[in-house]
GROMACS .gro file of C-alpha atoms in nm:
model
  249
    1UNK     CA    1  10.444   4.657 -17.520
    2UNK     CA    2  10.436   4.780 -17.161
    3UNK     CA    3  10.723   4.818 -16.916
    4UNK     CA    4  10.922   4.629 -16.802
    5UNK     CA    5  10.862   4.349 -17.053
    6UNK     CA    6  10.954   4.557 -17.355
    7UNK     CA    7  11.309   4.590 -17.221
    8UNK     CA    8  11.358   4.213 -17.197
    9UNK     CA    9  11.472   4.162 -17.552
   10UNK     CA   10  11.686   3.853 -17.576
   11UNK     CA   11  11.437   3.571 -17.522
   12UNK     CA   12  11.183   3.683 -17.784
   13UNK     CA   13  11.466   3.775 -18.021
   14UNK     CA   14  11.615   3.425 -18.003
   15UNK     CA   15  11.274   3.267 -18.063
   16UNK     CA   16  11.226   3.499 -18.361
   17UNK     CA   17  11.537   3.349 -18.521
   18UNK     CA   18  11.384   3.001 -18.519
   19UNK     CA   19  11.205   2.887 -18.837
   20UNK     CA   20  10.903   2.787 -18.632
   21UNK     CA   21  10.569   2.935 -18.526
   22UNK     CA   22  10.623   3.153 -18.221
   23UNK     CA   23  10.432   2.935 -17.969
   24UNK     CA   24  10.628   2.628 -18.080
   25UNK     CA   25  10.954   2.822 -18.068
   26UNK     CA   26  10.886   2.950 -17.717
   27UNK     CA   27  10.792   2.602 -17.594
   28UNK     CA   28  11.109   2.444 -17.734
   29UNK     CA   29  11.336   2.725 -17.615
   30UNK     CA   30  11.181   2.726 -17.266
   31UNK     CA   31  11.216   2.348 -17.235
   32UNK     CA   32  11.579   2.356 -17.346
   33UNK     CA   33  11.659   2.645 -17.110
   34UNK     CA   34  11.501   2.458 -16.817
   35UNK     CA   35  11.693   2.140 -16.892
   36UNK     CA   36  12.013   2.341 -16.928
   37UNK     CA   37  11.941   2.506 -16.592
   38UNK     CA   38  11.902   2.167 -16.422
   39UNK     CA   39  12.223   2.034 -16.578
   40UNK     CA   40  12.424   2.345 -16.493
   41UNK     CA   41  12.296   2.353 -16.135
   42UNK     CA   42  12.396   1.989 -16.087
   43UNK     CA   43  12.744   2.053 -16.228
   44UNK     CA   44  12.778   2.371 -16.022
   45UNK     CA   45  12.700   2.188 -15.699
   46UNK     CA   46  12.948   1.917 -15.789
   47UNK     CA   47  13.212   2.182 -15.850
   48UNK     CA   48  13.148   2.315 -15.498
   49UNK     CA   49  13.234   1.975 -15.350
   50UNK     CA   50  12.877   1.850 -15.310
   51UNK     CA   51  12.841   1.475 -15.348
   52UNK     CA   52  12.659   1.344 -15.659
   53UNK     CA   53  12.373   1.209 -15.447
   54UNK     CA   54  12.307   1.542 -15.275
   55UNK     CA   55  12.355   1.736 -15.598
   56UNK     CA   56  12.102   1.509 -15.769
   57UNK     CA   57  11.855   1.550 -15.484
   58UNK     CA   58  11.883   1.929 -15.497
   59UNK     CA   59  11.836   1.930 -15.874
   60UNK     CA   60  11.529   1.707 -15.847
   61UNK     CA   61  11.386   1.938 -15.580
   62UNK     CA   62  11.430   2.229 -15.818
   63UNK     CA   63  11.273   2.050 -16.112
   64UNK     CA   64  10.970   1.941 -15.909
   65UNK     CA   65  10.909   2.278 -15.746
   66UNK     CA   66  10.579   2.400 -15.888
   67UNK     CA   67  10.611   2.753 -15.756
   68UNK     CA   68  10.967   2.835 -15.857
   69UNK     CA   69  11.011   2.645 -16.181
   70UNK     CA   70  10.678   2.487 -16.267
   71UNK     CA   71  10.513   2.818 -16.355
   72UNK     CA   72  10.783   2.901 -16.608
   73UNK     CA   73  10.755   2.559 -16.771
   74UNK     CA   74  10.377   2.586 -16.789
   75UNK     CA   75  10.381   2.946 -16.917
   76UNK     CA   76  10.660   2.889 -17.168
   77UNK     CA   77  10.633   3.248 -17.297
   78UNK     CA   78  10.823   3.345 -16.981
   79UNK     CA   79  11.142   3.226 -17.149
   80UNK     CA   80  11.339   3.515 -17.003
   81UNK     CA   81  11.277   3.380 -16.652
   82UNK     CA   82  11.439   3.045 -16.732
   83UNK     CA   83  11.728   3.215 -16.908
   84UNK     CA   84  11.788   3.446 -16.612
   85UNK     CA   85  11.798   3.157 -16.365
   86UNK     CA   86  12.047   2.987 -16.594
   87UNK     CA   87  12.262   3.300 -16.607
   88UNK     CA   88  12.260   3.338 -16.230
   89UNK     CA   89  12.397   2.990 -16.172
   90UNK     CA   90  12.665   3.059 -16.432
   91UNK     CA   91  12.748   3.397 -16.278
   92UNK     CA   92  12.796   3.241 -15.932
   93UNK     CA   93  13.027   2.982 -16.084
   94UNK     CA   94  13.227   3.240 -16.279
   95UNK     CA   95  13.248   3.468 -15.975
   96UNK     CA   96  13.397   3.187 -15.769
   97UNK     CA   97  13.656   3.128 -16.041
   98UNK     CA   98  13.707   3.500 -16.098
   99UNK     CA   99  13.662   3.451 -16.472
  100UNK     CA  100  13.591   3.820 -16.522
  101UNK     CA  101  13.568   3.825 -16.902
  102UNK     CA  102  13.307   3.548 -16.907
  103UNK     CA  103  13.135   3.704 -16.605
  104UNK     CA  104  13.102   4.032 -16.794
  105UNK     CA  105  12.973   3.862 -17.109
  106UNK     CA  106  12.708   3.668 -16.919
  107UNK     CA  107  12.612   3.981 -16.728
  108UNK     CA  108  12.561   4.159 -17.060
  109UNK     CA  109  12.328   3.884 -17.177
  110UNK     CA  110  12.147   3.913 -16.845
  111UNK     CA  111  12.094   4.287 -16.894
  112UNK     CA  112  11.927   4.208 -17.229
  113UNK     CA  113  11.712   3.937 -17.073
  114UNK     CA  114  11.589   4.046 -16.732
  115UNK     CA  115  11.708   4.297 -16.474
  116UNK     CA  116  11.759   4.037 -16.200
  117UNK     CA  117  12.098   3.933 -16.337
  118UNK     CA  118  12.240   4.273 -16.242
  119UNK     CA  119  12.198   4.184 -15.873
  120UNK     CA  120  12.520   3.989 -15.917
  121UNK     CA  121  12.718   4.313 -15.935
  122UNK     CA  122  12.672   4.404 -15.564
  123UNK     CA  123  12.704   4.035 -15.476
  124UNK     CA  124  13.040   4.028 -15.653
  125UNK     CA  125  13.146   4.347 -15.473
  126UNK     CA  126  13.058   4.193 -15.135
  127UNK     CA  127  13.254   3.882 -15.229
  128UNK     CA  128  13.563   4.090 -15.305
  129UNK     CA  129  13.523   4.278 -14.977
  130UNK     CA  130  13.503   3.951 -14.785
  131UNK     CA  131  13.813   3.819 -14.955
  132UNK     CA  132  14.000   4.147 -14.915
  133UNK     CA  133  14.063   4.139 -15.287
  134UNK     CA  134  14.348   4.321 -15.451
  135UNK     CA  135  14.307   4.628 -15.668
  136UNK     CA  136  14.333   4.431 -15.997
  137UNK     CA  137  14.028   4.226 -15.899
  138UNK     CA  138  13.829   4.542 -15.829
  139UNK     CA  139  13.931   4.686 -16.164
  140UNK     CA  140  13.839   4.360 -16.335
  141UNK     CA  141  13.495   4.361 -16.171
  142UNK     CA  142  13.435   4.722 -16.276
  143UNK     CA  143  13.533   4.644 -16.636
  144UNK     CA  144  13.317   4.331 -16.636
  145UNK     CA  145  13.014   4.514 -16.497
  146UNK     CA  146  13.037   4.821 -16.722
  147UNK     CA  147  12.892   4.668 -17.045
  148UNK     CA  148  12.593   4.520 -16.861
  149UNK     CA  149  12.515   4.842 -16.677
  150UNK     CA  150  12.556   5.046 -16.997
  151UNK     CA  151  12.327   4.806 -17.185
  152UNK     CA  152  12.066   4.827 -16.908
  153UNK     CA  153  12.068   5.208 -16.934
  154UNK     CA  154  12.077   5.226 -17.315
  155UNK     CA  155  11.784   4.988 -17.361
  156UNK     CA  156  11.572   5.208 -17.137
  157UNK     CA  157  11.680   5.521 -17.321
  158UNK     CA  158  11.630   5.388 -17.673
  159UNK     CA  159  11.324   5.161 -17.641
  160UNK     CA  160  10.994   5.346 -17.607
  161UNK     CA  161  10.731   5.156 -17.404
  162UNK     CA  162  10.361   5.173 -17.482
  163UNK     CA  163  10.279   5.214 -17.115
  164UNK     CA  164  10.334   5.050 -16.780
  165UNK     CA  165  10.521   5.160 -16.471
  166UNK     CA  166  10.885   5.256 -16.447
  167UNK     CA  167  11.102   5.133 -16.162
  168UNK     CA  168  11.008   5.415 -15.926
  169UNK     CA  169  10.637   5.384 -15.992
  170UNK     CA  170  10.651   5.005 -15.969
  171UNK     CA  171  10.823   5.019 -15.630
  172UNK     CA  172  10.569   5.267 -15.494
  173UNK     CA  173  10.274   5.064 -15.623
  174UNK     CA  174  10.386   4.708 -15.548
  175UNK     CA  175  10.549   4.768 -15.211
  176UNK     CA  176  10.199   4.816 -15.069
  177UNK     CA  177  10.151   4.440 -15.104
  178UNK     CA  178  10.359   4.394 -14.788
  179UNK     CA  179  10.052   4.499 -14.589
  180UNK     CA  180   9.870   4.182 -14.700
  181UNK     CA  181   9.929   3.858 -14.510
  182UNK     CA  182   9.898   3.654 -14.829
  183UNK     CA  183  10.205   3.829 -14.966
  184UNK     CA  184  10.423   3.703 -14.682
  185UNK     CA  185  10.295   3.350 -14.731
  186UNK     CA  186  10.377   3.363 -15.100
  187UNK     CA  187  10.719   3.515 -15.040
  188UNK     CA  188  10.837   3.301 -14.750
  189UNK     CA  189  10.634   2.979 -14.731
  190UNK     CA  190  10.483   2.855 -15.055
  191UNK     CA  191  10.792   2.892 -15.282
  192UNK     CA  192  10.988   2.627 -15.091
  193UNK     CA  193  10.723   2.381 -14.976
  194UNK     CA  194  10.749   2.115 -14.839
  195UNK     CA  195  11.097   2.213 -14.712
  196UNK     CA  196  11.009   2.564 -14.602
  197UNK     CA  197  11.100   2.523 -14.236
  198UNK     CA  198  11.408   2.303 -14.279
  199UNK     CA  199  11.658   2.595 -14.252
  200UNK     CA  200  11.487   2.708 -13.931
  201UNK     CA  201  11.471   2.362 -13.776
  202UNK     CA  202  11.840   2.312 -13.847
  203UNK     CA  203  11.932   2.672 -13.778
  204UNK     CA  204  12.281   2.589 -13.653
  205UNK     CA  205  12.365   2.421 -13.984
  206UNK     CA  206  12.213   2.714 -14.173
  207UNK     CA  207  12.425   2.962 -13.978
  208UNK     CA  208  12.735   2.751 -14.033
  209UNK     CA  209  12.655   2.741 -14.404
  210UNK     CA  210  12.662   3.119 -14.436
  211UNK     CA  211  12.971   3.146 -14.221
  212UNK     CA  212  13.147   2.888 -14.435
  213UNK     CA  213  13.043   3.032 -14.768
  214UNK     CA  214  13.068   3.388 -14.635
  215UNK     CA  215  12.784   3.639 -14.639
  216UNK     CA  216  12.756   3.723 -15.009
  217UNK     CA  217  12.496   3.446 -15.045
  218UNK     CA  218  12.283   3.600 -14.773
  219UNK     CA  219  12.321   3.937 -14.947
  220UNK     CA  220  12.200   3.774 -15.270
  221UNK     CA  221  11.888   3.640 -15.094
  222UNK     CA  222  11.811   3.982 -14.945
  223UNK     CA  223  11.862   4.154 -15.280
  224UNK     CA  224  11.627   3.910 -15.452
  225UNK     CA  225  11.360   3.974 -15.191
  226UNK     CA  226  11.411   4.349 -15.226
  227UNK     CA  227  11.367   4.317 -15.603
  228UNK     CA  228  11.035   4.138 -15.541
  229UNK     CA  229  10.895   4.476 -15.431
  230UNK     CA  230  10.899   4.585 -15.797
  231UNK     CA  231  10.641   4.328 -15.911
  232UNK     CA  232  10.333   4.132 -15.813
  233UNK     CA  233  10.396   3.765 -15.892
  234UNK     CA  234  10.573   3.684 -15.568
  235UNK     CA  235  10.685   3.323 -15.616
  236UNK     CA  236  10.818   3.399 -15.962
  237UNK     CA  237  11.008   3.701 -15.835
  238UNK     CA  238  11.189   3.513 -15.557
  239UNK     CA  239  11.271   3.211 -15.775
  240UNK     CA  240  11.646   3.298 -15.793
  241UNK     CA  241  11.672   3.218 -15.421
  242UNK     CA  242  11.668   2.849 -15.516
  243UNK     CA  243  12.045   2.869 -15.576
  244UNK     CA  244  12.103   2.924 -15.204
  245UNK     CA  245  11.802   2.733 -15.069
  246UNK     CA  246  11.882   2.409 -15.254
  247UNK     CA  247  12.255   2.434 -15.190
  248UNK     CA  248  12.308   2.135 -14.957
  249UNK     CA  249  12.456   2.231 -14.622
   0.00000   0.00000   0.00000
């Protein structure tokens, strides 16, 4: 198998444990992961003080978004995508609670599933900077992040791909897509239709949102968009932004 898919071990491994034909196993696992994502996102929003009505509306918007979630449901072999989105919601929740042991465990699963989960390490660091965290919190973050980072490195050292581009080659090749107008449409407009322009129309509320929640959420959005330069399927690559975009102001 080619890079980077050969490094994304957990989803196919879990399906392989099921006593079912692989297509059936992937379909069931992908459906369950998507339903779990919706449930966790709803509970997460409620934990942040969002009313049940707004939390339900945001969850419905996620479930009906063809670009961000619909592709993964249709192409159920992309199980790792659904699992990663699920992890990211959990990681934001655990970061807010500073549950470092669980944060580290989920980050380790993320490193075995898809690289995107590791973006939460710099997001967590920015959060601690904003909060002027004490030294024990910094030590806890370092200890929590170490297994995931080590796993990320070891998988790439021990698993031999049949071909494909490494991170450096992928960045050099795919970043050229920024010269095409279609790319910008698929990065900025189509993933969030029909609500694409809502944050701009209500820009004061959007600015207040980031000021209230601090700037680690904006850093997360920027990191996700930066990671989109390593691949070609633009809407799929920016899907994690839904956590911030559908977070009711």
